[in-house]
PDB file of C-alpha atoms in Angstrom:
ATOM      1  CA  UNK A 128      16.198 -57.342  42.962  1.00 78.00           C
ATOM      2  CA  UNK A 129      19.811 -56.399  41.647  1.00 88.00           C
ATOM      3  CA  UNK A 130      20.739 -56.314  38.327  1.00 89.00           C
ATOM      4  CA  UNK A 131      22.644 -59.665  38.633  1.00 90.00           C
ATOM      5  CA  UNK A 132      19.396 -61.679  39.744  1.00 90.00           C
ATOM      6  CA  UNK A 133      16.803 -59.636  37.612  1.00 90.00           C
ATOM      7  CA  UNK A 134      16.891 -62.936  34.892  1.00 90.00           C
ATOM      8  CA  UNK A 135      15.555 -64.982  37.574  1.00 90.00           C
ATOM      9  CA  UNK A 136      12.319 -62.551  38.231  1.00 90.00           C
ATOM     10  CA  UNK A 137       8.722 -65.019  37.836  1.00 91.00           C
ATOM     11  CA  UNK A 138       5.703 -63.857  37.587  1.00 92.00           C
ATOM     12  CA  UNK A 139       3.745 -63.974  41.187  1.00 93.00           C
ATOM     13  CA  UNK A 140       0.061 -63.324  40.175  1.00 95.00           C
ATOM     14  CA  UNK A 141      -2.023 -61.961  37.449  1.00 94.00           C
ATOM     15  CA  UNK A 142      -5.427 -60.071  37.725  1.00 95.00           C
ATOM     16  CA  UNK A 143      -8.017 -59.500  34.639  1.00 93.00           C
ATOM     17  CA  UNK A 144     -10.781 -57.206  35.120  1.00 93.00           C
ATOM     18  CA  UNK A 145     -12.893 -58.277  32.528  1.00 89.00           C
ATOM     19  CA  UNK A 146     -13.548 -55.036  31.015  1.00 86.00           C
ATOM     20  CA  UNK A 147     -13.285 -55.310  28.021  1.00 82.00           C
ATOM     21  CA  UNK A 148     -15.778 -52.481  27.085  1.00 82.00           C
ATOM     22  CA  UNK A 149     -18.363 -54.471  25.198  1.00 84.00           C
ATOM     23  CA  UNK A 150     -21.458 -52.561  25.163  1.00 81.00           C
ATOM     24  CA  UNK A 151     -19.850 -49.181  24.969  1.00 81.00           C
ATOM     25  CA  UNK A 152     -20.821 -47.025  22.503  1.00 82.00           C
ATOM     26  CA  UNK A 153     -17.193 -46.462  22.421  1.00 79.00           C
ATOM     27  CA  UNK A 154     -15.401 -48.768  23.454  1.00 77.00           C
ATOM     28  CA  UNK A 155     -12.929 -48.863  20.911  1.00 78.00           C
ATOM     29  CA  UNK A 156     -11.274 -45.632  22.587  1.00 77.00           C
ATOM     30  CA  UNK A 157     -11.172 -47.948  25.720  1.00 78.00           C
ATOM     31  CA  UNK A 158      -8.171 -47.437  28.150  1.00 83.00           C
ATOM     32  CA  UNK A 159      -6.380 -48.764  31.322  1.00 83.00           C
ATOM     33  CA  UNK A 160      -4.198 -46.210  32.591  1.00 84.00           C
ATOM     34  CA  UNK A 161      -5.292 -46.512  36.024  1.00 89.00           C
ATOM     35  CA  UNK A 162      -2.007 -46.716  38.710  1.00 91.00           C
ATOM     36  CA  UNK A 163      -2.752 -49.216  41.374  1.00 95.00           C
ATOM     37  CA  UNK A 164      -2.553 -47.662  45.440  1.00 97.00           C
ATOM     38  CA  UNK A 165      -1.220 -50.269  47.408  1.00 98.00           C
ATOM     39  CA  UNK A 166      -2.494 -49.773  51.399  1.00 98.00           C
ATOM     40  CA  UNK A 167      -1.600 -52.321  53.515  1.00 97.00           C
ATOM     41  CA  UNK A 168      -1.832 -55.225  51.941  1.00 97.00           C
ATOM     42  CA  UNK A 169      -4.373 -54.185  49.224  1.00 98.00           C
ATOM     43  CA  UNK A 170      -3.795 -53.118  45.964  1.00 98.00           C
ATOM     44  CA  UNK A 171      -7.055 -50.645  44.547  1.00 98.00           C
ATOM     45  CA  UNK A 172      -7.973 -49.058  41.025  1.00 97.00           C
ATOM     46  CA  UNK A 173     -10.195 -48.124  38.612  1.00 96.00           C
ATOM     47  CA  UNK A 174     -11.348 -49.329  34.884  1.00 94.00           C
ATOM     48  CA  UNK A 175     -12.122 -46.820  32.556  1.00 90.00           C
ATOM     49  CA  UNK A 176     -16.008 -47.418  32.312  1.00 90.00           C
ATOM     50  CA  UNK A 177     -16.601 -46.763  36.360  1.00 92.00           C
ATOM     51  CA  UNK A 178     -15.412 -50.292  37.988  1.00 95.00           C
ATOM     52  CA  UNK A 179     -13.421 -49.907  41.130  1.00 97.00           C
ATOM     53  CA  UNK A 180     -11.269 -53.123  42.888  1.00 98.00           C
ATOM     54  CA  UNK A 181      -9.442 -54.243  45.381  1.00 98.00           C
ATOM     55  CA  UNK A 182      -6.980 -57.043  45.407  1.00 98.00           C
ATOM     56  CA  UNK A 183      -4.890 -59.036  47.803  1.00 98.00           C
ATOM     57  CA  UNK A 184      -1.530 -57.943  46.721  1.00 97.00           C
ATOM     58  CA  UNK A 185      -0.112 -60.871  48.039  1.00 97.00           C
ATOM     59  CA  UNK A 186      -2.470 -63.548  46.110  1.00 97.00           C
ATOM     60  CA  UNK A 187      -3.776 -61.321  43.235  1.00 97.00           C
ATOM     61  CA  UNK A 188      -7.143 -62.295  44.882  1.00 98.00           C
ATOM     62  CA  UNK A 189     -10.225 -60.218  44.448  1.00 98.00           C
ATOM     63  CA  UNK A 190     -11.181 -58.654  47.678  1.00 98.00           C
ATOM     64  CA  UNK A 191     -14.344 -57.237  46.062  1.00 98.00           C
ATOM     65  CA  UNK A 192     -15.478 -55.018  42.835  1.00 98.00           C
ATOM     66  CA  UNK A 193     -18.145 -51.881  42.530  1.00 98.00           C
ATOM     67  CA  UNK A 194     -20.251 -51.014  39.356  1.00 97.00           C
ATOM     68  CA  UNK A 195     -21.013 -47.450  39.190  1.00 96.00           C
ATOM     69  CA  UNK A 196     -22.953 -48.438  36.538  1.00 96.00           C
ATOM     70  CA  UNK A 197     -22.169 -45.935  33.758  1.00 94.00           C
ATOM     71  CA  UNK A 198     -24.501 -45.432  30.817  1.00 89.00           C
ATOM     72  CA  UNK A 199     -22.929 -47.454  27.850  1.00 90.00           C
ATOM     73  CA  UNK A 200     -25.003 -46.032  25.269  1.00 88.00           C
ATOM     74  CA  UNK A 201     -22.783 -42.458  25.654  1.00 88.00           C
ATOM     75  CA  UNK A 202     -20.037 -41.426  23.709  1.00 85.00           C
ATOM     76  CA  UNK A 203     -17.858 -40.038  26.155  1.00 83.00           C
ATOM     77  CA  UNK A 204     -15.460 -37.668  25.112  1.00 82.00           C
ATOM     78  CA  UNK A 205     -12.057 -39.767  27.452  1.00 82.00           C
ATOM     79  CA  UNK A 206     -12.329 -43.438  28.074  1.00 87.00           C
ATOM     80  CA  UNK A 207      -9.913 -43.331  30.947  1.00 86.00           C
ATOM     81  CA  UNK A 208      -9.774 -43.796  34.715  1.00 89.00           C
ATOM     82  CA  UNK A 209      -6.640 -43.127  35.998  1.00 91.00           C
ATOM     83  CA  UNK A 210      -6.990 -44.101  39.643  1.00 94.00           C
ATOM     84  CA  UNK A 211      -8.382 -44.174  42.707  1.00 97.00           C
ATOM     85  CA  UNK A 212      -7.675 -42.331  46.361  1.00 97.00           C
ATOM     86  CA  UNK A 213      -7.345 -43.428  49.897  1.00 98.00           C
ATOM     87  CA  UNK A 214      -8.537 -41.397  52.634  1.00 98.00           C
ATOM     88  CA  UNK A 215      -8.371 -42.638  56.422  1.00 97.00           C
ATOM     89  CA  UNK A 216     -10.989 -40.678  58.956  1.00 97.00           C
ATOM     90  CA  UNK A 217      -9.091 -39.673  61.841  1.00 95.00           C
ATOM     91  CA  UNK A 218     -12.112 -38.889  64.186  1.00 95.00           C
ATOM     92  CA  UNK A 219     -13.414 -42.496  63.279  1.00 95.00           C
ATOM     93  CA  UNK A 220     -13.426 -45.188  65.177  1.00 94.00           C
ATOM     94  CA  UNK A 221     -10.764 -47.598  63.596  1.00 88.00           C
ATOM     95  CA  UNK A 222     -12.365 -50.757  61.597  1.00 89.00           C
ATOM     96  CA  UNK A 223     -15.987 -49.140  61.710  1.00 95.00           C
ATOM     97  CA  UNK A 224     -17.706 -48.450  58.343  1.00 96.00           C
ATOM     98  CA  UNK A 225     -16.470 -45.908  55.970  1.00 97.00           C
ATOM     99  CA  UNK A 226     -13.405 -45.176  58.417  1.00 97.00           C
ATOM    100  CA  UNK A 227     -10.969 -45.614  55.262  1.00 97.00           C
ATOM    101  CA  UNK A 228     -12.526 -44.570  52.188  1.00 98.00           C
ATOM    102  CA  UNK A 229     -11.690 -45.082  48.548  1.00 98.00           C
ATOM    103  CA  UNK A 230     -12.695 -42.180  46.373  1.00 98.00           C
ATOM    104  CA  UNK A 231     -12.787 -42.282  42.238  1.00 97.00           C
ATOM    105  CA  UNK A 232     -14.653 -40.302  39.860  1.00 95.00           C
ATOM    106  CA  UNK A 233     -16.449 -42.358  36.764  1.00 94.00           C
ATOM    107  CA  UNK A 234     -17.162 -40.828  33.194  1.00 91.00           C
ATOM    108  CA  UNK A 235     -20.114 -39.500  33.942  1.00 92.00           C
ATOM    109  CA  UNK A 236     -18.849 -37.084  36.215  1.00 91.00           C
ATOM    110  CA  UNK A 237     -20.012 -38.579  39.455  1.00 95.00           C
ATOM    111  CA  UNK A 238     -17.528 -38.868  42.375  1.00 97.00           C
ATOM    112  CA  UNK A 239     -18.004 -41.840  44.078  1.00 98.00           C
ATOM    113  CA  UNK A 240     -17.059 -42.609  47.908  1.00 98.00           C
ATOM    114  CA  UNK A 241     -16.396 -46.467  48.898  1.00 98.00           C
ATOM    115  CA  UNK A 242     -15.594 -48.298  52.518  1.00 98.00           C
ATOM    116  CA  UNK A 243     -12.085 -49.706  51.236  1.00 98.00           C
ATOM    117  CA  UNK A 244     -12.855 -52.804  53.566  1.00 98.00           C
ATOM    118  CA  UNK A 245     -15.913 -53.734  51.551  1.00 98.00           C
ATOM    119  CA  UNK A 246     -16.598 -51.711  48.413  1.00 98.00           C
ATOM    120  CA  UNK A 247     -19.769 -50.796  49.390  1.00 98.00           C
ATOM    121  CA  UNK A 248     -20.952 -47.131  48.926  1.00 98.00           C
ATOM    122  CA  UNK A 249     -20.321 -44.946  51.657  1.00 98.00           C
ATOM    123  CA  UNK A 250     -24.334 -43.598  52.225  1.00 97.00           C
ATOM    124  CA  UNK A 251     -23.485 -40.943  54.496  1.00 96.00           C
ATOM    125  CA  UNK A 252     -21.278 -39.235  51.308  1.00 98.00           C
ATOM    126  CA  UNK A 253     -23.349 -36.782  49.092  1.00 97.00           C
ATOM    127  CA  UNK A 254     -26.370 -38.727  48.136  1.00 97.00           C
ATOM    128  CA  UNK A 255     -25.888 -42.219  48.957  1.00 96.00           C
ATOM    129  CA  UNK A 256     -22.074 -42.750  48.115  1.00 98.00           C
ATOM    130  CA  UNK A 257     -21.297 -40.581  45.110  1.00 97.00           C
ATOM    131  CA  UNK A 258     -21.639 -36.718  43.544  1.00 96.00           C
ATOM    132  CA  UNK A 259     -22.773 -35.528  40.469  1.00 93.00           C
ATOM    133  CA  UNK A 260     -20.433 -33.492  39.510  1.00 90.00           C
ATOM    134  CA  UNK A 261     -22.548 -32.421  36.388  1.00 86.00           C
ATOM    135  CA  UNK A 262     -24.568 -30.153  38.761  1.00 83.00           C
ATOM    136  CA  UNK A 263     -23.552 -26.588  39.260  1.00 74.00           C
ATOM    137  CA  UNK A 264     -21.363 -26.024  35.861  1.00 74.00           C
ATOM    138  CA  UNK A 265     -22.477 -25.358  32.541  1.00 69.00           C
ATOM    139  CA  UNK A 266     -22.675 -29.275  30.760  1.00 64.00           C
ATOM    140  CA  UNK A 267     -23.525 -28.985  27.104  1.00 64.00           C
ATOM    141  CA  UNK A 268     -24.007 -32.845  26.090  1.00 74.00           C
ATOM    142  CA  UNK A 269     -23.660 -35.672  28.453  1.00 79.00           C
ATOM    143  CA  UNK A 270     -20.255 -37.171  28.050  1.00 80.00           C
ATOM    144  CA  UNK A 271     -18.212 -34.250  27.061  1.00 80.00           C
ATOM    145  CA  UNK A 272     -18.176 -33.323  31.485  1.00 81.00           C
ATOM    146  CA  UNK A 273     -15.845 -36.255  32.731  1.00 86.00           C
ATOM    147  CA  UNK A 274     -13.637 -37.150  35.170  1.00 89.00           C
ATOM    148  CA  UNK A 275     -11.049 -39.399  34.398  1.00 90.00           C
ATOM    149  CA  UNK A 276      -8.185 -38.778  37.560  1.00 92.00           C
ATOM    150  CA  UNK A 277      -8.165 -39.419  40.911  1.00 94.00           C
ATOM    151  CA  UNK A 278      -9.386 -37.126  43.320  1.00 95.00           C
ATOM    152  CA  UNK A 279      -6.724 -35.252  45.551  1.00 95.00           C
ATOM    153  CA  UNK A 280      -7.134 -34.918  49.198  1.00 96.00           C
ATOM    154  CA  UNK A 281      -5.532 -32.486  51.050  1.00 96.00           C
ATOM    155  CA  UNK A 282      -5.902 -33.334  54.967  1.00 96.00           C
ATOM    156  CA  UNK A 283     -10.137 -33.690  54.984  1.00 96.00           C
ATOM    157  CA  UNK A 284     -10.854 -31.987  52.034  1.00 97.00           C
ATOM    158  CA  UNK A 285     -11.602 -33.857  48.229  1.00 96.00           C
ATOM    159  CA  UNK A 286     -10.139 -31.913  45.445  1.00 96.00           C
ATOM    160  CA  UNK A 287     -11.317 -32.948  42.149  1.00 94.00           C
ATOM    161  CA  UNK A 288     -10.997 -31.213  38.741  1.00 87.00           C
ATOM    162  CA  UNK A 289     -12.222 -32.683  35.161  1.00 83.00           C
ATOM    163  CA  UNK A 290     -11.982 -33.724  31.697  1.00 79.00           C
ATOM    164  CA  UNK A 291     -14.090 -32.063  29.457  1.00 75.00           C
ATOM    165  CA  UNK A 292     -14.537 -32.754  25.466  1.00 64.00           C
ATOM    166  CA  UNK A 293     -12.332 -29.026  24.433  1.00 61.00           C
ATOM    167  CA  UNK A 294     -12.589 -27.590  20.882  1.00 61.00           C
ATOM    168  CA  UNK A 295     -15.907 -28.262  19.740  1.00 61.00           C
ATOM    169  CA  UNK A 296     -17.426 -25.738  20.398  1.00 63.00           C
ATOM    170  CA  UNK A 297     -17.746 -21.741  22.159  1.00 64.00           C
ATOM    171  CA  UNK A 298     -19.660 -22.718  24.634  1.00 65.00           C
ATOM    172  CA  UNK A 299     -18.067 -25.596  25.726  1.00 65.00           C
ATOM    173  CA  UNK A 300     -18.743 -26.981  29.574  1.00 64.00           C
ATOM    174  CA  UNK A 301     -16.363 -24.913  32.603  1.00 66.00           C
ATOM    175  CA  UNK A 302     -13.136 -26.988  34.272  1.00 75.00           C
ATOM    176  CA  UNK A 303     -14.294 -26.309  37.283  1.00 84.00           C
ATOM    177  CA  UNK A 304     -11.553 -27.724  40.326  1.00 91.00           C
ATOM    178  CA  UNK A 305     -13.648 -28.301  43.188  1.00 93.00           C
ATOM    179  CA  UNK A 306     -13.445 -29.356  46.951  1.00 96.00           C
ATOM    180  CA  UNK A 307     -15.323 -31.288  49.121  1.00 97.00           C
ATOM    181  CA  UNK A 308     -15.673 -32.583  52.439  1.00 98.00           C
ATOM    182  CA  UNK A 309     -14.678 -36.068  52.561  1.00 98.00           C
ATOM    183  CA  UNK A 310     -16.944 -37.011  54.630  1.00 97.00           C
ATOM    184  CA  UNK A 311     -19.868 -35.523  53.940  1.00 97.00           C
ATOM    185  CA  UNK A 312     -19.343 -34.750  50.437  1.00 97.00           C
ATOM    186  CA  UNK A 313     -20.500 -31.103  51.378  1.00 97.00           C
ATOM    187  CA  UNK A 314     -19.121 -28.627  48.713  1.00 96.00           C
ATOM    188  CA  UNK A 315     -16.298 -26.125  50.464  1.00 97.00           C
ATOM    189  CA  UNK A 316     -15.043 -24.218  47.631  1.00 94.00           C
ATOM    190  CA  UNK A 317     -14.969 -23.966  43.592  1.00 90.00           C
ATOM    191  CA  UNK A 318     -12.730 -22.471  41.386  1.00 89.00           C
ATOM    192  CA  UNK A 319     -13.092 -21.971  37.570  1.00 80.00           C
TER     193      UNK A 319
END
């Protein structure tokens, strides 16, 4: 693309999610602010109310979709999901399950691990694919403890912070940042 061609730019694909947030207590604070990861030849991210994708960049395709299943009768404090992350398990054997993982947290603070081939939960990760995140800090009301970006990585560690509902109160739920073994899920260190 060059500034003299840029006119002659057509559209290749277009992808709808389908969230709409019907259902949601409050879904008329619903979001997409999600930034798509392209690996490979796969584009991934996140809807606000905990679905994850993957699409064929190429087709706009869906290569498959997980449900984390978030409770829609909460009013949680952020409807947003700003990403996902891709982590690739050097000691694994390449192509076997769970070697490349795709990690996003959902509004109700659970972290959740998939196997980017097939969106299916990664079992040996925390308890059966995902973390509550809720456990360990001070929560006052559920949906005020969120987490709404992407998990960092930082070589084999998971580093995620969170969102939490400020100024309502003085005893108001900790920001804890947090790491994690990415394979596992095995807490390594926290920091508040």
């Amino acid at each position: 693309m060059t500034p003299a061609n840029v006119g002659e730019l057509e559209e290749a694909w277009r992808f709808r999610t389908g969230e709409l947030g019907e259902g949601f207590a409050n879904r008329d604070g619903l979001t997409f602010e999600a930034t798509p990861i392209l690996v490979g030849d796969t584009l991934y991210f996140s809807t606000a109310f905990g679905k994850a994708f993957a699409i064929d960049a190429t087709t706009g395709q869906q290569r498959w979709r997980h449900d984390a299943k978030i409770n829609p009768a909460v009013d949680y404090s952020e409807t947003a999901s700003r990403g996902v992350s891709h982590w690739r398990d050097a000691t694994a054997a390449a192509g076997s399950k769970c070697a490349e993982r795709i990690f996003y947290g959902t509004l109700d603070a659970r972290l959740i691990a998939l196997d980017a081939a097939t969106g299916k939960p990664c079992e040996a990760f925390g308890e059966a694919g995902s973390i509550n995140l809720r456990r360990g800090v001070r929560s006052v009301e559920e949906g005020e403890y969120t987490i709404t970006s992407p998990p960092t990585l930082v070589g084999d560690t998971l580093v995620s912070g969170s969102a939490i509902g400020d100024n309502g109160a003085t005893n108001l739920e900790l920001g804890v940042v947090r790491g994690f073994d990415a394979r596992t899920g095995a807490q390594r260190w926290a920091w508040d």
